[in-house]
């Protein structure tokens, strides 16, 4: 089974910080075409998206494009904030699958309600970030798939260690479903997830080894922000990354049930 996680940067293909905010009136349609092409080229069975535009405008729907032009026919999505990169959009997290989604549960990371005033005088607030838990049945085996997008603390001159409770809902989900065939994918905006939530040590392992982003706007270079975590019932045979228009690589793994 081929799985992947991909922060698509709202399909816009630009990066920004709160002192250099960039906004466009429309996303780059070529980026939507690239998303479709990547899905079809690599034939993913399950892919999770962060910074996913659940609503672009009345004429353009990324969700419809994926459902109509790829083999991924089942999905769940959770939007939580207005786009900060293109006007009029809504953004969140999503999961697409070749296989039927039997159950879906939505929750949020705890919002620390951070505030920052930019050099231009604009005031910015941290917005809610979503988590999706699904159960997907493949070859008569149920898999619990958890995906999410954690807070970005650096733009507010904070770190994840200032607000570790932000990760509590993710921790609780992993602990609740630790005995399932568990896979956890997403952009968790920390290189030190197992230090932030040490309770998950020994319950899941991250199969990614190395950076998952390009040169971050915080000037940290390439960093490990994206995770593919599995428990002892799942084994991975291949882990790889794919370049694309976003500031995050597509992080992929071939996995199977450990018999």
mmCIF file of N, CA and C in Angstrom, residues 5 18 74 86 111 113 117 137 184 232:
data_model
loop_
_atom_site.group_PDB
_atom_site.id
_atom_site.type_symbol
_atom_site.label_atom_id
_atom_site.label_comp_id
_atom_site.label_asym_id
_atom_site.label_seq_id
_atom_site.Cartn_x
_atom_site.Cartn_y
_atom_site.Cartn_z
ATOM 1 N N UNK A 5 2.001 11.925 2.562
ATOM 2 C CA UNK A 5 1.530 13.151 3.203
ATOM 3 C C UNK A 5 2.153 14.325 2.468
ATOM 4 N N UNK A 18 4.860 36.823 8.601
ATOM 5 C CA UNK A 18 3.904 37.849 9.006
ATOM 6 C C UNK A 18 4.395 39.261 8.747
ATOM 7 N N UNK A 74 -12.663 8.267 -2.409
ATOM 8 C CA UNK A 74 -13.224 8.499 -1.086
ATOM 9 C C UNK A 74 -12.381 9.555 -0.376
ATOM 10 N N UNK A 86 -4.533 33.217 -0.475
ATOM 11 C CA UNK A 86 -5.362 33.670 -1.587
ATOM 12 C C UNK A 86 -6.721 34.132 -1.049
ATOM 13 N N UNK A 111 -5.709 25.432 20.434
ATOM 14 C CA UNK A 111 -5.252 26.721 19.914
ATOM 15 C C UNK A 111 -4.748 27.587 21.061
ATOM 16 N N UNK A 113 -3.964 30.605 20.904
ATOM 17 C CA UNK A 113 -4.398 31.985 20.649
ATOM 18 C C UNK A 113 -3.223 32.957 20.708
ATOM 19 N N UNK A 117 1.870 41.431 16.126
ATOM 20 C CA UNK A 117 1.713 42.629 15.312
ATOM 21 C C UNK A 117 2.889 42.713 14.364
ATOM 22 N N UNK A 137 -10.904 0.301 5.250
ATOM 23 C CA UNK A 137 -10.821 -1.163 5.140
ATOM 24 C C UNK A 137 -10.176 -1.544 3.812
ATOM 25 N N UNK A 184 -0.092 7.288 11.257
ATOM 26 C CA UNK A 184 -0.280 8.708 11.572
ATOM 27 C C UNK A 184 0.589 9.521 10.622
ATOM 28 N N UNK A 232 3.553 -1.106 15.822
ATOM 29 C CA UNK A 232 4.284 -2.359 15.600
ATOM 30 C C UNK A 232 3.548 -3.316 14.670
#
